[in-house]
mmCIF file of C-alpha atoms in Angstrom:
data_model
loop_
_atom_site.group_PDB
_atom_site.id
_atom_site.type_symbol
_atom_site.label_atom_id
_atom_site.label_comp_id
_atom_site.label_asym_id
_atom_site.label_seq_id
_atom_site.Cartn_x
_atom_site.Cartn_y
_atom_site.Cartn_z
ATOM 1 C CA MET Y 288 22.486 9.619 3.943
ATOM 2 C CA GLY Y 289 20.864 11.213 6.956
ATOM 3 C CA VAL Y 290 17.404 12.405 7.926
ATOM 4 C CA TYR Y 291 15.472 14.686 5.599
ATOM 5 C CA LEU Y 292 12.177 16.534 5.840
ATOM 6 C CA VAL Y 293 10.486 16.275 2.450
ATOM 7 C CA SER Y 294 7.217 16.853 0.644
ATOM 8 C CA VAL Y 295 5.351 13.863 -0.799
ATOM 9 C CA ASP Y 296 3.502 13.781 -4.113
ATOM 10 C CA ALA Y 297 0.338 11.843 -4.965
ATOM 11 C CA LYS Y 298 2.086 8.808 -6.463
ATOM 12 C CA ASP Y 299 4.280 8.166 -3.437
ATOM 13 C CA TRP Y 300 1.459 8.969 -1.001
ATOM 14 C CA PHE Y 301 -1.158 6.674 -2.517
ATOM 15 C CA GLU Y 302 0.909 4.011 -4.279
ATOM 16 C CA GLY Y 303 4.308 3.971 -2.631
ATOM 17 C CA PHE Y 304 7.410 3.284 -4.662
ATOM 18 C CA GLY Y 305 8.611 -0.126 -3.597
ATOM 19 C CA ASP Y 306 7.529 -3.631 -2.701
ATOM 20 C CA GLU Y 307 8.244 -3.147 0.984
ATOM 21 C CA GLU Y 308 5.624 -1.324 3.040
ATOM 22 C CA GLU Y 309 8.170 0.989 4.615
ATOM 23 C CA ASP Y 310 9.289 2.195 1.176
ATOM 24 C CA GLY Y 311 6.044 4.031 0.490
ATOM 25 C CA TRP Y 312 3.275 5.931 2.219
ATOM 26 C CA ALA Y 313 0.176 4.096 0.963
ATOM 27 C CA HIS Y 314 -0.246 2.262 4.282
ATOM 28 C CA VAL Y 315 -0.163 5.588 6.158
ATOM 29 C CA ALA Y 316 -2.564 7.211 3.684
ATOM 30 C CA SER Y 317 -4.988 4.306 4.058
ATOM 31 C CA ALA Y 318 -4.798 4.259 7.863
ATOM 32 C CA LEU Y 319 -5.244 8.033 8.008
ATOM 33 C CA ASN Y 320 -8.329 8.020 5.787
ATOM 34 C CA GLU Y 321 -9.796 5.207 7.851
ATOM 35 C CA GLU Y 322 -9.292 7.200 11.040
ATOM 36 C CA LEU Y 323 -10.620 10.401 9.458
ATOM 37 C CA GLY Y 324 -13.745 8.477 8.468
ATOM 38 C CA ARG Y 325 -14.188 7.254 12.045
ATOM 39 C CA ARG Y 326 -14.087 10.880 13.155
ATOM 40 C CA GLY Y 327 -16.676 11.927 10.601
ATOM 41 C CA LEU Y 328 -14.115 13.825 8.528
ATOM 42 C CA PRO Y 329 -13.613 13.630 4.739
ATOM 43 C CA PRO Y 330 -10.708 11.562 3.380
ATOM 44 C CA TYR Y 331 -7.477 13.248 2.387
ATOM 45 C CA ASP Y 332 -7.477 12.549 -1.352
ATOM 46 C CA SER Y 333 -6.296 15.792 -2.930
ATOM 47 C CA VAL Y 334 -2.506 15.336 -2.833
ATOM 48 C CA PRO Y 335 -0.827 17.135 -5.766
ATOM 49 C CA GLU Y 336 1.054 15.290 -8.486
ATOM 50 C CA GLU Y 337 4.844 15.436 -8.678
ATOM 51 C CA ALA Y 338 6.078 18.887 -9.656
ATOM 52 C CA GLU Y 339 8.990 19.517 -11.966
ATOM 53 C CA PHE Y 340 11.969 20.837 -10.042
ATOM 54 C CA VAL Y 341 12.473 24.559 -10.598
ATOM 55 C CA ARG Y 342 14.734 26.213 -8.054
ATOM 56 C CA GLY Y 343 12.969 29.009 -6.236
ATOM 57 C CA SER Y 344 9.493 27.890 -7.297
ATOM 58 C CA GLY Y 345 8.551 26.419 -3.919
ATOM 59 C CA ARG Y 346 6.938 23.372 -5.538
ATOM 60 C CA ARG Y 347 9.044 20.779 -3.708
ATOM 61 C CA PHE Y 348 10.421 20.733 -0.189
ATOM 62 C CA GLU Y 349 13.590 19.003 0.959
ATOM 63 C CA GLU Y 350 15.821 19.912 3.888
ATOM 64 C CA LYS Y 351 18.392 17.882 5.796
ATOM 65 C CA LEU Y 352 18.344 17.696 9.592
ATOM 66 C CA ILE Y 353 22.038 18.116 10.377
ATOM 67 C CA PRO Y 354 22.445 20.323 13.496
ATOM 68 C CA SER Y 355 21.719 19.266 17.056
ATOM 69 C CA MET Y 356 18.125 19.906 18.131
ATOM 70 C CA ASP Y 357 18.986 20.567 21.782
ATOM 71 C CA GLY Y 358 18.778 24.352 21.513
ATOM 72 C CA PHE Y 359 15.555 24.150 19.534
ATOM 73 C CA VAL Y 360 13.930 21.878 22.108
ATOM 74 C CA ALA Y 361 14.989 24.273 24.875
ATOM 75 C CA LEU Y 362 13.515 27.168 22.883
ATOM 76 C CA CYS Y 363 10.255 25.265 22.450
ATOM 77 C CA GLU Y 364 10.090 24.496 26.165
ATOM 78 C CA ALA Y 365 10.579 28.189 26.960
ATOM 79 C CA HIS Y 366 7.768 29.408 24.699
ATOM 80 C CA LEU Y 367 5.299 26.522 24.275
ATOM 81 C CA SER Y 368 3.308 24.260 26.556
ATOM 82 C CA ALA Y 369 4.538 20.723 27.198
ATOM 83 C CA GLU Y 370 1.731 19.369 24.999
ATOM 84 C CA GLU Y 371 2.644 21.735 22.171
ATOM 85 C CA VAL Y 372 6.316 20.782 22.405
ATOM 86 C CA ALA Y 373 5.439 17.078 22.269
ATOM 87 C CA VAL Y 374 3.443 17.514 19.060
ATOM 88 C CA LEU Y 375 5.733 19.986 17.279
ATOM 89 C CA CYS Y 376 8.815 17.895 18.020
ATOM 90 C CA GLY Y 377 7.065 14.545 17.691
ATOM 91 C CA TRP Y 378 4.924 14.478 14.550
ATOM 92 C CA SER Y 379 5.817 11.991 11.828
ATOM 93 C CA VAL Y 380 3.512 13.297 9.084
ATOM 94 C CA LEU Y 381 2.212 16.813 8.532
ATOM 95 C CA VAL Y 382 -1.027 17.222 6.559
ATOM 96 C CA PRO Y 383 -2.394 20.468 5.058
ATOM 97 C CA PHE Y 384 -5.691 20.610 6.911
ATOM 98 C CA PRO Y 385 -6.689 21.339 10.500
ATOM 99 C CA LEU Y 386 -6.999 18.591 13.081
ATOM 100 C CA ASP Y 387 -8.604 19.198 16.456
ATOM 101 C CA GLU Y 388 -5.910 16.949 17.867
ATOM 102 C CA PRO Y 389 -3.034 14.938 16.389
ATOM 103 C CA ILE Y 390 -3.877 11.452 15.137
ATOM 104 C CA LEU Y 391 -1.726 8.545 16.284
ATOM 105 C CA LEU Y 392 -1.838 5.744 13.723
ATOM 106 C CA PRO Y 393 -0.783 2.183 14.624
ATOM 107 C CA VAL Y 394 1.429 1.912 11.524
ATOM 108 C CA GLY Y 395 5.117 2.622 11.189
ATOM 109 C CA SER Y 396 6.606 5.402 9.088
ATOM 110 C CA GLY Y 397 10.059 6.768 8.530
ATOM 111 C CA TYR Y 398 11.856 6.293 11.846
ATOM 112 C CA THR Y 399 8.934 5.426 14.133
ATOM 113 C CA ASP Y 400 6.832 2.356 14.878
ATOM 114 C CA GLU Y 401 3.704 4.522 15.063
ATOM 115 C CA THR Y 402 2.789 7.564 12.983
ATOM 116 C CA LEU Y 403 1.753 10.817 14.621
ATOM 117 C CA VAL Y 404 -0.161 12.952 12.118
ATOM 118 C CA ALA Y 405 -0.426 16.678 12.829
ATOM 119 C CA GLY Y 406 -2.369 19.422 11.067
ATOM 120 C CA ALA Y 407 -0.254 22.074 9.365
ATOM 121 C CA PRO Y 408 -2.487 25.000 10.454
ATOM 122 C CA GLN Y 409 -1.907 24.183 14.127
ATOM 123 C CA MET Y 410 1.819 23.560 13.629
ATOM 124 C CA LEU Y 411 2.154 26.800 11.640
ATOM 125 C CA ALA Y 412 0.763 28.762 14.575
ATOM 126 C CA LEU Y 413 3.389 27.219 16.876
ATOM 127 C CA ALA Y 414 6.216 27.786 14.403
ATOM 128 C CA GLU Y 415 5.155 31.416 13.946
ATOM 129 C CA ARG Y 416 5.305 31.959 17.699
ATOM 130 C CA LEU Y 417 8.859 30.624 17.773
ATOM 131 C CA ALA Y 418 9.850 32.692 14.734
ATOM 132 C CA GLU Y 419 8.535 35.785 16.486
ATOM 133 C CA ALA Y 420 10.332 34.856 19.715
ATOM 134 C CA VAL Y 421 13.724 34.676 17.974
ATOM 135 C CA ASP Y 422 12.952 37.478 15.497
ATOM 136 C CA LEU Y 423 13.763 35.259 12.507
ATOM 137 C CA PRO Y 424 15.193 37.567 9.829
ATOM 138 C CA ALA Y 425 13.301 38.312 6.624
ATOM 139 C CA GLU Y 426 16.321 37.116 4.633
ATOM 140 C CA THR Y 427 15.650 33.505 5.687
ATOM 141 C CA PRO Y 428 14.846 31.566 2.482
ATOM 142 C CA ALA Y 429 11.100 31.243 1.952
ATOM 143 C CA MET Y 430 10.792 28.985 -1.118
ATOM 144 C CA CYS Y 431 12.802 25.968 0.001
ATOM 145 C CA ASP Y 432 13.105 23.479 -2.848
ATOM 146 C CA ASN Y 433 16.397 21.678 -2.388
ATOM 147 C CA LEU Y 434 18.347 22.206 0.837
ATOM 148 C CA ASP Y 435 17.956 25.982 0.596
ATOM 149 C CA LEU Y 436 17.599 26.432 4.359
ATOM 150 C CA THR Y 437 20.290 23.873 5.093
ATOM 151 C CA THR Y 438 22.713 25.665 2.780
ATOM 152 C CA TRP Y 439 21.788 29.147 4.003
ATOM 153 C CA PHE Y 440 22.367 28.268 7.644
ATOM 154 C CA ARG Y 441 25.433 26.068 7.204
ATOM 155 C CA ASP Y 442 27.392 27.616 4.333
ATOM 156 C CA GLY Y 443 27.795 31.264 5.222
ATOM 157 C CA PRO Y 444 24.879 33.642 4.604
ATOM 158 C CA ALA Y 445 23.308 33.147 8.038
ATOM 159 C CA SER Y 446 26.644 33.556 9.839
ATOM 160 C CA GLU Y 447 27.445 36.675 7.818
ATOM 161 C CA LEU Y 448 24.046 38.187 8.585
ATOM 162 C CA ALA Y 449 24.366 37.257 12.265
ATOM 163 C CA ALA Y 450 27.681 39.123 12.415
ATOM 164 C CA SER Y 451 26.342 42.267 10.743
ATOM 165 C CA ARG Y 452 22.854 42.253 12.268
ATOM 166 C CA PRO Y 453 22.780 40.138 15.426
ATOM 167 C CA GLY Y 454 19.573 39.400 17.271
ATOM 168 C CA PRO Y 455 17.866 36.695 19.319
ATOM 169 C CA TRP Y 456 17.959 34.364 16.289
ATOM 170 C CA SER Y 457 21.737 34.665 15.970
ATOM 171 C CA GLN Y 458 22.426 33.523 19.538
ATOM 172 C CA ASP Y 459 21.859 29.892 18.485
ATOM 173 C CA LEU Y 460 21.926 29.351 14.723
ATOM 174 C CA ASP Y 461 21.120 25.653 15.087
ATOM 175 C CA ALA Y 462 17.926 26.482 16.986
ATOM 176 C CA ALA Y 463 17.094 29.193 14.436
ATOM 177 C CA PHE Y 464 17.547 26.637 11.647
ATOM 178 C CA TYR Y 465 14.906 24.375 13.164
ATOM 179 C CA VAL Y 466 12.541 27.297 13.735
ATOM 180 C CA ALA Y 467 12.902 28.155 10.045
ATOM 181 C CA LEU Y 468 12.641 24.491 9.058
ATOM 182 C CA TYR Y 469 9.304 23.906 10.782
ATOM 183 C CA LEU Y 470 7.966 27.291 9.708
ATOM 184 C CA ARG Y 471 8.769 26.722 6.044
ATOM 185 C CA ALA Y 472 7.629 23.090 6.121
ATOM 186 C CA THR Y 473 4.194 24.025 7.432
ATOM 187 C CA GLN Y 474 3.924 26.927 4.982
ATOM 188 C CA HIS Y 475 4.856 24.608 2.117
ATOM 189 C CA SER Y 476 2.321 21.967 3.168
ATOM 190 C CA LEU Y 477 -0.461 24.552 3.221
ATOM 191 C CA ARG Y 478 0.611 26.265 0.002
ATOM 192 C CA ARG Y 479 0.941 23.055 -2.017
ATOM 193 C CA GLY Y 480 -1.670 20.953 -0.196
ATOM 194 C CA CYS Y 481 0.827 18.130 0.284
ATOM 195 C CA PRO Y 482 2.074 15.985 3.177
ATOM 196 C CA ILE Y 483 5.477 16.599 4.735
ATOM 197 C CA VAL Y 484 7.328 13.577 6.105
ATOM 198 C CA TYR Y 485 10.679 12.474 7.494
ATOM 199 C CA SER Y 486 12.715 10.417 5.055
#
């Protein structure tokens, strides 16, 4: 149990996987394409099919949100504008194409009554600024398939590295985890061309 940040494949995005609306993403996909059409933009139809799980391949994304976000929010407020903080910390769905501004859809998803859709290119730029601010180490896992970041930060390697090579990132490992989480999520969305959602 708990909250996860995960990638979504074509079947779950377009068809869902249950009888209840909240069990799938088809209602979000439909509402998003409708809104994109109103804005004169092409529909988002090129979601990749489910990929076989191969650890280290970077074809799936799944991380668990365990630590407190307080330090991360404070970090965001120190380095980003209030509007940027609201979007980075408030999106419900990340899509792999640019949006001039986030799209608020009047449909529920995950843990919200409305769905805020953000473009991965814009969110990547924000995450990169935070990663630079904390000097996120190169050892941070890059291909995050199955709780790789969660494990790295919570089960030893990050603490060991922080002890041997401390830096701004090591002053708050929980905040550094979320910097890495949003950085890798946006990179994954762009690399695979898939949505990222809270589950």
